[in-house]
Coordinates of C-alpha atoms and ligand atoms in Angstrom, one line a residue:
M48 CA -80.8 -88.6 -40.2
P49 CA -80.2 -92.3 -39.4
N50 CA -78.0 -93.1 -36.4
V51 CA -74.6 -92.6 -37.6
I52 CA -71.4 -94.0 -36.3
V53 CA -68.5 -92.0 -37.8
V54 CA -65.1 -94.2 -37.6
G55 CA -61.4 -93.6 -38.5
A56 CA -60.6 -96.0 -41.3
Q57 CA -56.6 -95.6 -41.0
W58 CA -54.3 -94.6 -38.4
G59 CA -56.1 -91.8 -36.8
D60 CA -56.6 -88.2 -37.6
E61 CA -58.3 -88.9 -40.8
G62 CA -60.8 -85.6 -40.3
K63 CA -63.5 -87.4 -38.4
A64 CA -64.1 -84.3 -36.3
K65 CA -64.6 -82.4 -39.6
V66 CA -67.0 -85.2 -40.6
V67 CA -68.8 -85.1 -37.3
D68 CA -69.0 -81.4 -37.3
L69 CA -71.0 -81.7 -40.7
L70 CA -73.3 -84.4 -39.6
A71 CA -73.8 -82.9 -36.0
E72 CA -76.3 -80.4 -37.6
H73 CA -78.8 -83.2 -38.1
A74 CA -78.3 -85.0 -35.2
D75 CA -79.7 -84.8 -31.7
V76 CA -76.7 -86.4 -29.5
V77 CA -73.3 -86.9 -30.1
V78 CA -71.3 -89.6 -28.3
R79 CA -67.7 -90.5 -28.1
C80 CA -67.2 -94.2 -27.1
Q81 CA -63.6 -95.0 -26.4
G82 CA -60.2 -93.9 -25.9
G83 CA -59.5 -90.7 -24.1
C84 CA -57.3 -87.4 -24.2
N85 CA -55.0 -89.2 -26.9
A86 CA -57.5 -87.9 -29.5
G87 CA -57.2 -84.7 -30.7
H88 CA -60.3 -83.6 -33.3
T89 CA -60.0 -80.3 -34.9
V90 CA -63.0 -78.5 -36.2
K91 CA -62.9 -75.4 -38.4
H92 CA -65.9 -73.3 -38.6
A93 CA -66.3 -69.5 -39.8
G94 CA -62.5 -68.8 -39.5
E95 CA -62.1 -70.2 -36.2
T96 CA -60.1 -73.3 -35.0
Y97 CA -61.7 -75.6 -32.3
K98 CA -59.5 -78.5 -30.8
F99 CA -61.2 -81.2 -28.9
H100 CA -59.6 -84.0 -26.9
L101 CA -62.4 -85.7 -24.8
I102 CA -65.5 -83.5 -25.5
P103 CA -67.7 -84.5 -28.3
S104 CA -67.2 -82.1 -31.2
G105 CA -71.0 -81.9 -31.5
L106 CA -71.0 -79.4 -28.4
L107 CA -70.1 -76.5 -30.9
Y108 CA -73.6 -76.2 -32.0
G109 CA -74.7 -75.4 -28.5
N110 CA -78.0 -77.2 -28.6
K111 CA -77.0 -80.9 -28.5
T112 CA -76.7 -83.3 -25.9
C113 CA -72.9 -84.7 -25.9
V114 CA -72.4 -87.9 -24.2
I115 CA -68.9 -89.1 -22.9
G116 CA -69.7 -93.1 -22.8
P117 CA -68.9 -95.7 -20.5
G118 CA -66.0 -97.0 -23.1
T119 CA -63.6 -93.8 -22.3
V120 CA -60.8 -93.2 -20.3
I121 CA -60.9 -89.8 -18.2
D122 CA -58.1 -87.7 -17.0
P123 CA -60.1 -85.4 -15.0
D124 CA -57.6 -82.5 -14.9
V125 CA -57.4 -82.5 -18.8
L126 CA -61.2 -82.7 -19.2
L127 CA -61.8 -79.7 -16.7
G128 CA -58.9 -77.6 -18.9
E129 CA -60.7 -78.5 -21.9
M130 CA -64.0 -77.5 -20.6
A131 CA -62.5 -74.4 -19.1
D132 CA -60.9 -73.3 -22.6
L133 CA -64.1 -73.9 -24.7
Q134 CA -66.2 -72.1 -21.9
K135 CA -63.9 -69.3 -22.2
R136 CA -64.6 -69.2 -25.9
G137 CA -68.5 -69.1 -25.4
I138 CA -69.3 -72.8 -25.7
S139 CA -71.8 -74.0 -22.7
M140 CA -71.1 -77.1 -21.1
D141 CA -75.1 -77.6 -20.3
G142 CA -75.1 -80.3 -22.9
L143 CA -72.2 -82.5 -21.5
H144 CA -73.1 -85.7 -19.9
I145 CA -70.4 -87.8 -18.9
S146 CA -70.6 -91.6 -18.1
H147 CA -70.4 -92.7 -14.3
R148 CA -68.8 -96.1 -15.7
A149 CA -66.0 -94.2 -17.4
H150 CA -62.8 -95.1 -16.1
V151 CA -60.3 -92.6 -14.4
T152 CA -56.9 -91.6 -15.7
L153 CA -54.9 -91.0 -12.2
P154 CA -51.8 -89.1 -12.2
F155 CA -49.7 -92.2 -11.8
H156 CA -50.8 -93.7 -15.2
R157 CA -49.5 -90.6 -17.1
E158 CA -46.2 -91.5 -15.3
L159 CA -46.2 -95.0 -16.1
D160 CA -46.9 -94.1 -19.9
G161 CA -43.6 -92.5 -20.4
A162 CA -41.9 -95.1 -18.0
V163 CA -43.0 -98.0 -19.9
E164 CA -42.0 -96.2 -23.2
Q165 CA -38.7 -95.5 -22.0
L166 CA -38.5 -99.7 -20.6
R167 CA -39.6 -100.7 -24.1
Q168 CA -36.9 -98.8 -25.7
K169 CA -34.1 -99.9 -23.4
A170 CA -35.2 -103.6 -24.0
E171 CA -34.7 -103.1 -27.5
N172 CA -31.5 -101.4 -27.4
D173 CA -30.1 -104.1 -25.0
T174 CA -31.2 -107.0 -27.2
G175 CA -30.8 -105.4 -30.4
K176 CA -33.5 -107.3 -31.4
N177 CA -36.9 -106.4 -32.9
A178 CA -38.5 -108.5 -30.2
C179 CA -41.2 -106.3 -29.1
G180 CA -40.9 -103.5 -31.3
G181 CA -39.2 -100.5 -28.9
Q182 CA -41.5 -97.5 -28.1
I183 CA -44.9 -97.5 -29.5
G184 CA -44.3 -93.8 -29.5
T185 CA -47.8 -93.2 -27.3
T186 CA -49.4 -89.9 -26.5
K187 CA -48.0 -90.2 -23.0
K188 CA -51.7 -89.5 -21.6
G189 CA -51.7 -92.8 -19.7
I190 CA -54.2 -94.2 -22.2
G191 CA -52.7 -97.7 -22.0
P192 CA -52.0 -97.8 -18.1
T193 CA -55.7 -96.8 -17.4
Y194 CA -57.1 -99.4 -19.8
M195 CA -54.7 -102.0 -18.1
D196 CA -56.2 -101.4 -14.8
K197 CA -59.7 -101.8 -16.2
V198 CA -59.1 -104.9 -17.7
G199 CA -57.0 -106.0 -14.6
R200 CA -60.5 -105.1 -12.6
F201 CA -59.0 -102.9 -9.9
G202 CA -59.6 -99.6 -12.3
V203 CA -61.1 -96.5 -10.5
R204 CA -64.2 -95.4 -12.2
L205 CA -66.0 -91.8 -11.9
V206 CA -68.8 -93.4 -9.9
D207 CA -66.1 -94.8 -7.6
I208 CA -64.6 -91.2 -7.0
L209 CA -68.2 -89.8 -6.1
E210 CA -68.3 -92.7 -3.3
P211 CA -68.0 -91.1 0.1
T212 CA -64.1 -91.2 1.7
E213 CA -64.4 -94.7 3.5
P214 CA -65.2 -96.9 0.3
L215 CA -63.4 -94.6 -2.0
S216 CA -60.3 -94.8 0.2
A217 CA -60.6 -98.6 0.1
R218 CA -60.7 -98.6 -3.5
L219 CA -57.6 -96.5 -3.8
Q220 CA -55.7 -98.6 -1.4
Q221 CA -56.4 -101.7 -3.6
I222 CA -55.0 -100.0 -6.6
L223 CA -51.8 -99.1 -5.0
D224 CA -51.5 -102.6 -3.7
F225 CA -52.2 -104.1 -7.0
R226 CA -50.1 -101.4 -8.5
G227 CA -47.3 -100.4 -6.3
D228 CA -44.8 -103.0 -6.8
T229 CA -44.8 -102.9 -10.7
M230 CA -45.1 -99.0 -10.5
Q231 CA -41.7 -99.1 -8.6
A232 CA -40.2 -101.7 -10.8
Q233 CA -40.9 -99.5 -13.5
G234 CA -39.3 -96.4 -12.0
V235 CA -42.3 -94.5 -10.8
T236 CA -42.7 -93.6 -7.1
P237 CA -46.2 -94.8 -5.9
P238 CA -48.2 -91.6 -4.6
S239 CA -49.5 -91.7 -1.0
L240 CA -53.3 -92.9 -0.3
D241 CA -53.8 -89.2 1.0
D242 CA -52.4 -87.4 -2.2
L243 CA -54.4 -89.7 -4.4
L244 CA -57.7 -89.3 -2.2
A245 CA -57.2 -85.5 -2.3
H246 CA -56.9 -85.7 -6.0
C247 CA -59.8 -87.6 -6.5
Q248 CA -62.0 -85.8 -4.2
R249 CA -61.3 -82.4 -5.8
V250 CA -62.0 -83.1 -9.2
A251 CA -65.1 -85.4 -8.3
K252 CA -66.6 -82.1 -6.8
E253 CA -65.8 -80.3 -10.1
L254 CA -67.0 -82.9 -12.4
K255 CA -70.1 -84.2 -10.1
P256 CA -72.7 -81.8 -12.0
Y257 CA -71.8 -83.7 -15.4
I258 CA -71.5 -87.2 -14.0
T259 CA -74.7 -89.4 -14.6
D260 CA -76.2 -92.7 -15.7
T261 CA -75.7 -92.2 -19.7
T262 CA -77.0 -95.7 -20.7
P263 CA -80.9 -94.8 -20.0
L264 CA -80.3 -91.4 -21.6
L265 CA -79.2 -92.7 -24.8
Y266 CA -81.8 -95.8 -24.8
K267 CA -84.7 -93.3 -24.5
V268 CA -83.2 -90.8 -26.8
A269 CA -83.1 -93.8 -29.3
K270 CA -86.6 -95.1 -28.5
Q271 CA -87.7 -91.7 -29.3
G272 CA -86.5 -92.1 -33.0
K273 CA -84.0 -89.3 -32.3
Q274 CA -80.6 -89.2 -33.8
L275 CA -77.6 -90.3 -32.3
L276 CA -74.0 -89.6 -33.8
F277 CA -71.0 -91.6 -33.0
E278 CA -67.7 -89.8 -32.9
G279 CA -64.9 -92.4 -33.2
A280 CA -61.3 -91.7 -32.0
Q281 CA -58.2 -93.0 -33.3
G282 CA -58.4 -95.4 -36.2
T283 CA -59.1 -98.9 -37.2
L284 CA -55.4 -99.6 -37.7
L285 CA -54.9 -98.6 -34.0
D286 CA -57.6 -100.8 -32.9
V287 CA -56.2 -103.0 -30.1
D288 CA -57.6 -106.1 -31.7
H289 CA -57.7 -105.3 -35.4
G290 CA -54.6 -102.9 -35.7
T291 CA -50.9 -103.2 -36.4
Y292 CA -50.6 -104.6 -33.0
P293 CA -48.5 -103.7 -30.6
F294 CA -48.2 -100.6 -32.3
V295 CA -52.1 -99.8 -31.5
T296 CA -53.6 -97.9 -28.7
S297 CA -55.6 -99.8 -26.0
S298 CA -59.3 -99.6 -27.2
N299 CA -61.4 -100.6 -29.9
A300 CA -61.3 -97.9 -32.5
T301 CA -63.3 -99.8 -34.6
A302 CA -67.2 -99.5 -35.4
G303 CA -68.0 -102.6 -32.9
G304 CA -66.5 -100.1 -30.0
A305 CA -69.4 -97.6 -30.6
C306 CA -71.4 -100.1 -29.4
T307 CA -69.6 -101.5 -26.3
G308 CA -68.4 -97.9 -25.7
S309 CA -71.7 -96.2 -25.7
G310 CA -73.9 -99.0 -24.0
V311 CA -76.3 -98.6 -27.5
G312 CA -77.2 -102.1 -28.8
P313 CA -76.2 -103.0 -32.8
T314 CA -79.5 -102.9 -33.7
K315 CA -79.8 -99.1 -33.3
M316 CA -77.1 -98.3 -35.8
D317 CA -78.2 -97.3 -39.1
H318 CA -74.9 -96.6 -41.2
T319 CA -71.1 -96.6 -40.5
I320 CA -69.0 -94.3 -42.3
G321 CA -65.2 -94.6 -42.5
V322 CA -63.1 -91.3 -42.8
M323 CA -60.4 -91.8 -44.7
K324 CA -57.4 -89.5 -46.1
A325 CA -57.0 -89.3 -49.8
Y326 CA -53.3 -90.6 -48.7
T327 CA -52.1 -92.1 -45.4
T328 CA -50.5 -90.7 -42.1
R329 CA -49.6 -92.0 -39.2
V330 CA -48.1 -90.7 -35.8
G331 CA -45.8 -92.8 -33.7
E332 CA -43.9 -96.1 -34.4
G333 CA -44.8 -99.2 -36.2
P334 CA -44.6 -100.4 -39.6
F335 CA -46.1 -98.1 -42.7
P336 CA -45.9 -99.8 -46.1
T337 CA -46.6 -97.0 -48.4
E338 CA -44.6 -94.5 -46.1
L339 CA -42.6 -91.9 -48.2
T340 CA -39.5 -90.0 -47.2
D341 CA -39.1 -88.4 -50.4
S342 CA -40.4 -84.9 -51.9
V343 CA -43.8 -86.2 -52.7
G344 CA -43.9 -87.3 -48.7
Q345 CA -42.8 -83.9 -47.8
H346 CA -45.3 -82.2 -50.2
L347 CA -48.1 -84.1 -48.4
Q348 CA -46.5 -83.4 -44.9
T349 CA -46.1 -79.3 -45.6
V350 CA -49.5 -79.0 -47.8
G351 CA -51.4 -81.2 -45.3
A352 CA -50.3 -79.7 -42.5
E353 CA -49.7 -83.1 -40.6
F354 CA -48.8 -81.9 -37.6
G355 CA -50.5 -84.0 -34.6
T356 CA -53.2 -82.0 -32.7
T357 CA -52.9 -83.8 -29.2
T358 CA -48.9 -83.9 -29.1
G359 CA -47.8 -81.5 -32.1
R360 CA -45.6 -84.4 -33.3
T361 CA -44.7 -84.7 -37.2
R362 CA -47.1 -87.2 -38.8
R363 CA -45.3 -89.7 -41.2
C364 CA -46.9 -89.4 -44.5
G365 CA -47.4 -91.7 -47.3
W366 CA -49.5 -93.0 -50.7
F367 CA -53.2 -94.3 -50.2
D368 CA -53.0 -97.7 -49.1
G369 CA -55.9 -99.8 -50.9
V370 CA -55.0 -103.1 -49.3
M371 CA -55.5 -101.4 -45.6
A372 CA -58.8 -99.4 -47.0
H373 CA -60.3 -102.8 -47.9
Y374 CA -59.6 -104.3 -44.7
S375 CA -60.9 -101.4 -43.0
V376 CA -64.1 -101.9 -45.2
M377 CA -64.3 -105.3 -43.7
V378 CA -63.5 -104.9 -40.2
N379 CA -66.0 -102.0 -39.7
G380 CA -68.8 -103.2 -42.0
L381 CA -68.2 -99.6 -43.7
D382 CA -71.6 -98.3 -45.8
S383 CA -69.4 -95.7 -47.1
V384 CA -66.3 -93.8 -46.9
A385 CA -65.9 -90.1 -46.7
L386 CA -62.6 -89.0 -48.6
T387 CA -60.9 -86.2 -46.9
K388 CA -58.0 -83.8 -47.7
L389 CA -58.2 -84.5 -51.6
D390 CA -57.3 -80.9 -51.8
V391 CA -53.5 -81.8 -50.4
L392 CA -53.0 -83.8 -53.7
D393 CA -53.4 -80.6 -55.8
G394 CA -50.4 -79.9 -57.7
L395 CA -48.7 -83.3 -58.1
D396 CA -48.0 -84.5 -61.3
E397 CA -48.8 -88.2 -60.6
I398 CA -50.6 -90.2 -58.2
K399 CA -49.8 -93.6 -56.8
L400 CA -52.1 -96.0 -54.8
C401 CA -51.2 -99.2 -53.4
T402 CA -53.2 -102.1 -54.9
G403 CA -51.3 -105.1 -53.0
Y404 CA -48.6 -106.2 -51.2
T405 CA -45.8 -108.2 -52.1
L406 CA -43.5 -110.6 -49.8
P407 CA -39.8 -110.7 -50.1
N408 CA -40.1 -114.2 -52.0
G409 CA -42.3 -112.1 -54.5
D410 CA -45.6 -113.8 -53.2
V411 CA -48.8 -111.6 -53.2
I412 CA -50.3 -111.4 -49.9
E413 CA -53.7 -112.2 -49.4
G414 CA -55.6 -110.1 -46.7
F415 CA -54.0 -107.8 -44.0
P416 CA -50.9 -109.0 -42.4
A417 CA -51.3 -109.7 -38.7
T418 CA -47.8 -109.4 -37.6
V419 CA -45.8 -106.0 -37.8
R420 CA -43.0 -108.4 -38.7
Q421 CA -44.6 -109.2 -42.0
L422 CA -46.1 -106.0 -42.6
A423 CA -42.9 -104.5 -42.4
S424 CA -41.4 -107.0 -45.0
V425 CA -43.9 -106.4 -47.6
T426 CA -43.2 -104.1 -50.9
P427 CA -46.5 -102.3 -52.1
V428 CA -47.7 -102.8 -55.4
Y429 CA -48.6 -99.5 -56.8
D430 CA -51.0 -98.5 -59.7
T431 CA -49.8 -94.8 -61.0
M432 CA -52.6 -92.2 -62.2
P433 CA -52.0 -88.9 -63.7
G434 CA -52.6 -86.0 -61.3
W435 CA -54.3 -82.8 -61.9
P436 CA -51.3 -80.4 -61.8
G437 CA -52.8 -76.8 -63.2
E438 CA -56.4 -77.8 -61.7
K439 CA -57.5 -77.6 -58.4
T440 CA -60.1 -79.5 -56.0
E441 CA -59.7 -77.0 -53.2
G442 CA -62.5 -74.3 -53.4
V443 CA -64.8 -77.0 -55.7
L444 CA -68.2 -77.6 -54.3
T445 CA -69.7 -79.9 -56.8
W446 CA -68.6 -83.6 -58.1
D447 CA -69.0 -82.7 -61.5
G448 CA -66.5 -79.5 -61.0
L449 CA -63.8 -81.8 -59.6
P450 CA -61.0 -82.0 -62.5
T451 CA -61.6 -85.4 -64.3
N452 CA -58.5 -86.9 -62.9
A453 CA -59.3 -86.3 -59.4
K454 CA -63.0 -88.2 -60.2
A455 CA -61.0 -91.0 -61.8
F456 CA -58.7 -91.1 -58.7
V457 CA -61.7 -91.3 -56.3
E458 CA -63.7 -94.1 -58.4
R459 CA -60.6 -96.1 -58.7
L460 CA -60.5 -96.0 -54.6
E461 CA -64.2 -96.9 -54.8
A462 CA -63.4 -99.9 -56.8
L463 CA -60.3 -101.0 -54.8
M464 CA -62.0 -100.5 -51.3
Q465 CA -65.2 -102.1 -52.8
C466 CA -67.1 -99.4 -50.7
P467 CA -68.7 -96.1 -52.2
V468 CA -67.4 -92.6 -51.2
S469 CA -70.6 -90.7 -49.8
M470 CA -68.2 -87.6 -49.2
V471 CA -65.6 -85.8 -50.6
S472 CA -63.5 -83.4 -48.4
V473 CA -61.5 -80.6 -49.9
G474 CA -60.6 -78.4 -47.1
P475 CA -60.8 -78.0 -43.5
E476 CA -63.8 -76.0 -43.2
R477 CA -67.5 -77.5 -42.7
T478 CA -68.6 -76.1 -46.3
A479 CA -65.6 -77.2 -48.3
T480 CA -67.4 -80.9 -48.7
I481 CA -68.8 -82.5 -51.5
T482 CA -71.9 -84.7 -50.6
R483 CA -72.3 -87.3 -53.1
Q484 CA -74.8 -89.6 -50.9
P485 CA -76.8 -87.4 -48.6
L486 CA -77.8 -89.2 -45.2
V487 CA -80.5 -86.3 -44.7
A488 CA -82.5 -84.8 -47.5
G489 CA -81.0 -81.5 -48.5
M490 CA -77.8 -82.2 -46.6
A491 CA -74.8 -80.0 -47.4
V492 CA -74.2 -79.9 -51.1
A493 CA -75.6 -82.8 -52.8
T494 CA -74.5 -83.1 -56.4
G495 CA -73.6 -85.6 -59.3
E496 CA -74.9 -89.0 -60.2
P497 CA -76.5 -91.1 -57.1
L498 CA -73.8 -93.6 -56.4
Q499 CA -74.4 -97.1 -57.3
P500 CA -73.0 -99.0 -54.4
V501 CA -70.3 -101.3 -55.4
T502 CA -70.6 -105.1 -54.4
C503 CA -68.0 -106.6 -52.6
Ligands
LIG909 P1 -59.5 -86.6 -36.4 O1 -58.4 -86.7 -35.4 O2 -59.8 -87.6 -37.5 O3 -60.7 -85.6 -36.0 O4 -58.2 -85.5 -37.3 P2 -57.4 -84.0 -36.7 O5 -58.3 -83.3 -36.5 O6 -56.7 -84.7 -35.9 O7 -56.5 -83.8 -38.2 C1 -57.5 -83.5 -39.5 C2 -56.6 -82.0 -39.6 O8 -57.2 -82.0 -41.3 C3 -57.4 -81.2 -39.2 O9 -56.3 -80.2 -39.0 C4 -58.6 -80.8 -40.1 O10 -58.8 -79.3 -40.0 C5 -57.8 -80.8 -41.4 N1 -59.0 -81.3 -42.4 C6 -59.9 -82.2 -42.4 N2 -60.5 -82.1 -43.5 C7 -59.6 -81.8 -44.6 C8 -59.5 -81.3 -46.0 O11 -60.3 -81.9 -46.8 N3 -58.5 -80.7 -46.5 C9 -57.7 -80.2 -45.8 N4 -56.5 -79.4 -46.2 N5 -57.7 -80.2 -44.5 C10 -58.7 -81.2 -43.9
LIG910 P1 -57.6 -89.2 -32.9 O1 -58.6 -89.2 -32.3 C1 -53.5 -90.3 -34.3 C2 -51.4 -93.3 -31.7 C3 -50.4 -92.7 -31.0 C4 -49.5 -93.9 -31.0 C5 -50.5 -95.4 -30.8 C6 -50.6 -95.3 -29.0 O2 -56.8 -87.9 -33.2 O3 -57.5 -90.0 -34.5 P2 -51.9 -94.0 -27.1 O4 -51.5 -93.0 -26.4 O5 -53.0 -94.3 -27.6 O6 -51.5 -95.4 -26.1 O7 -50.7 -94.1 -28.3 O8 -51.6 -94.6 -31.1 N1 -52.8 -92.3 -31.4 C7 -53.2 -91.6 -32.1 N2 -52.9 -91.3 -33.5 N3 -54.6 -90.0 -34.1 C8 -55.1 -90.2 -32.6 O9 -56.5 -89.5 -32.4 C9 -54.3 -91.1 -32.0 N4 -54.6 -91.7 -30.4 C10 -53.5 -92.4 -30.4 O10 -49.4 -91.8 -31.8 O11 -48.9 -94.2 -31.8
LIG911 MG1 -56.7 -86.3 -34.6

């Protein structure tokens, strides 16, 4: 298999872990590159459900090297809890390697995340204006504050907490000096240096066997021609540079983040797969042009079991957005798309897909809006296609076996996105996948006509 980046191409929860799980069989190393325990990646296999937050889902195979890369942020207690849960289920941690350059989420980062959300909402309520958009609806896992300290250049990395007491203590004093005043202003009581030191030394001891310099490890693996699989977290529209800012996460969730976040250069990347649902979901706040609050939205939410893996929040649901999808193809340089949850559309009489946006004055927008004000003002232009009521995609294992209208829907999406659909997923289980364009000989169920790449 080539070295593959699996990237979320919408607002997260697209089914990345299912696609990673499917490809991991053919990979030697699986790498998480960015984000932290805000991610919730679900794998269903042989009737069992596994939820991953920080650990690459490839660990399920037992014989894989799994790397948590330098671009991630790590809450040690959450990671240790996840490791313990998986170990209880018989999954070995022997293959796990964590970059010593990854930044540490400290307990006050989590508190700050909640406090800043409240302040944003208060500012919104006080002004009554949509100035900065109120709450983001974060996962409250401390992700934003940890990345803020990283970029502020006073963050604490795993390599720092492994240091002897004296240099570590000085590092922690520095972060308290820089952070103390703002923490207090935001309603969070700064911890004492002693408590922070004790916390860091405790978790350092437990994580030490797994912490290493992952850069030479990945370099050697790539040089030996072994296969690397990069497991994206979040999604393109949550990317801090390319997403619906400020309603985004604090890392680069796009394909470029796989390079910067892993320390593996772009020359080693062979194929980028964007994972998209056959409709759209979003957790948290922010504009969502194709959102549905009617019975169809209810169908997508219920049949798709659209609840967040990390927070349990109900995911907002809407029609597939072709404008967003094409933007995602561009910004990630997608080679192909893995289309998930087609089965959730089973039973609908008609299916809409958004082909463009119009502004309040009737003008059609070129490109994807950069301001949430403009994105919130657009009206989606829809194509309406017939559904396949009375037929099912669920349980179908071949392209030819899909209902004719379902195939037409997928082909319409390809034309709209200007990117081929290499995989169609029709259920959460590993086996519920139609592989149209195998990345390796004999991969999964290879059927149907070979894909003709659509030119952009
Ligand atoms: P991720 O964060 O992108 O890995 O996605 P999540 O795990 O947060 O959410 C995707 C959910 O959809 C999980 O519960 C998966 O088991 C489920 N899922 C993935 N692919 C399919 C599919 O094709 N059909 C159905 N019905 N469920 C799917
Ligand atoms: P996976 O990897 C869906 C969303 C949050 C919020 C915004 C910022 O499972 O696809 P943060 O806690 O990161 O500061 O929150 O980003 N968000 C996700 N939404 N899937 C995720 O991860 C997400 N990670 C963060 O809901 O809107
Ligand atoms: Mg998820």
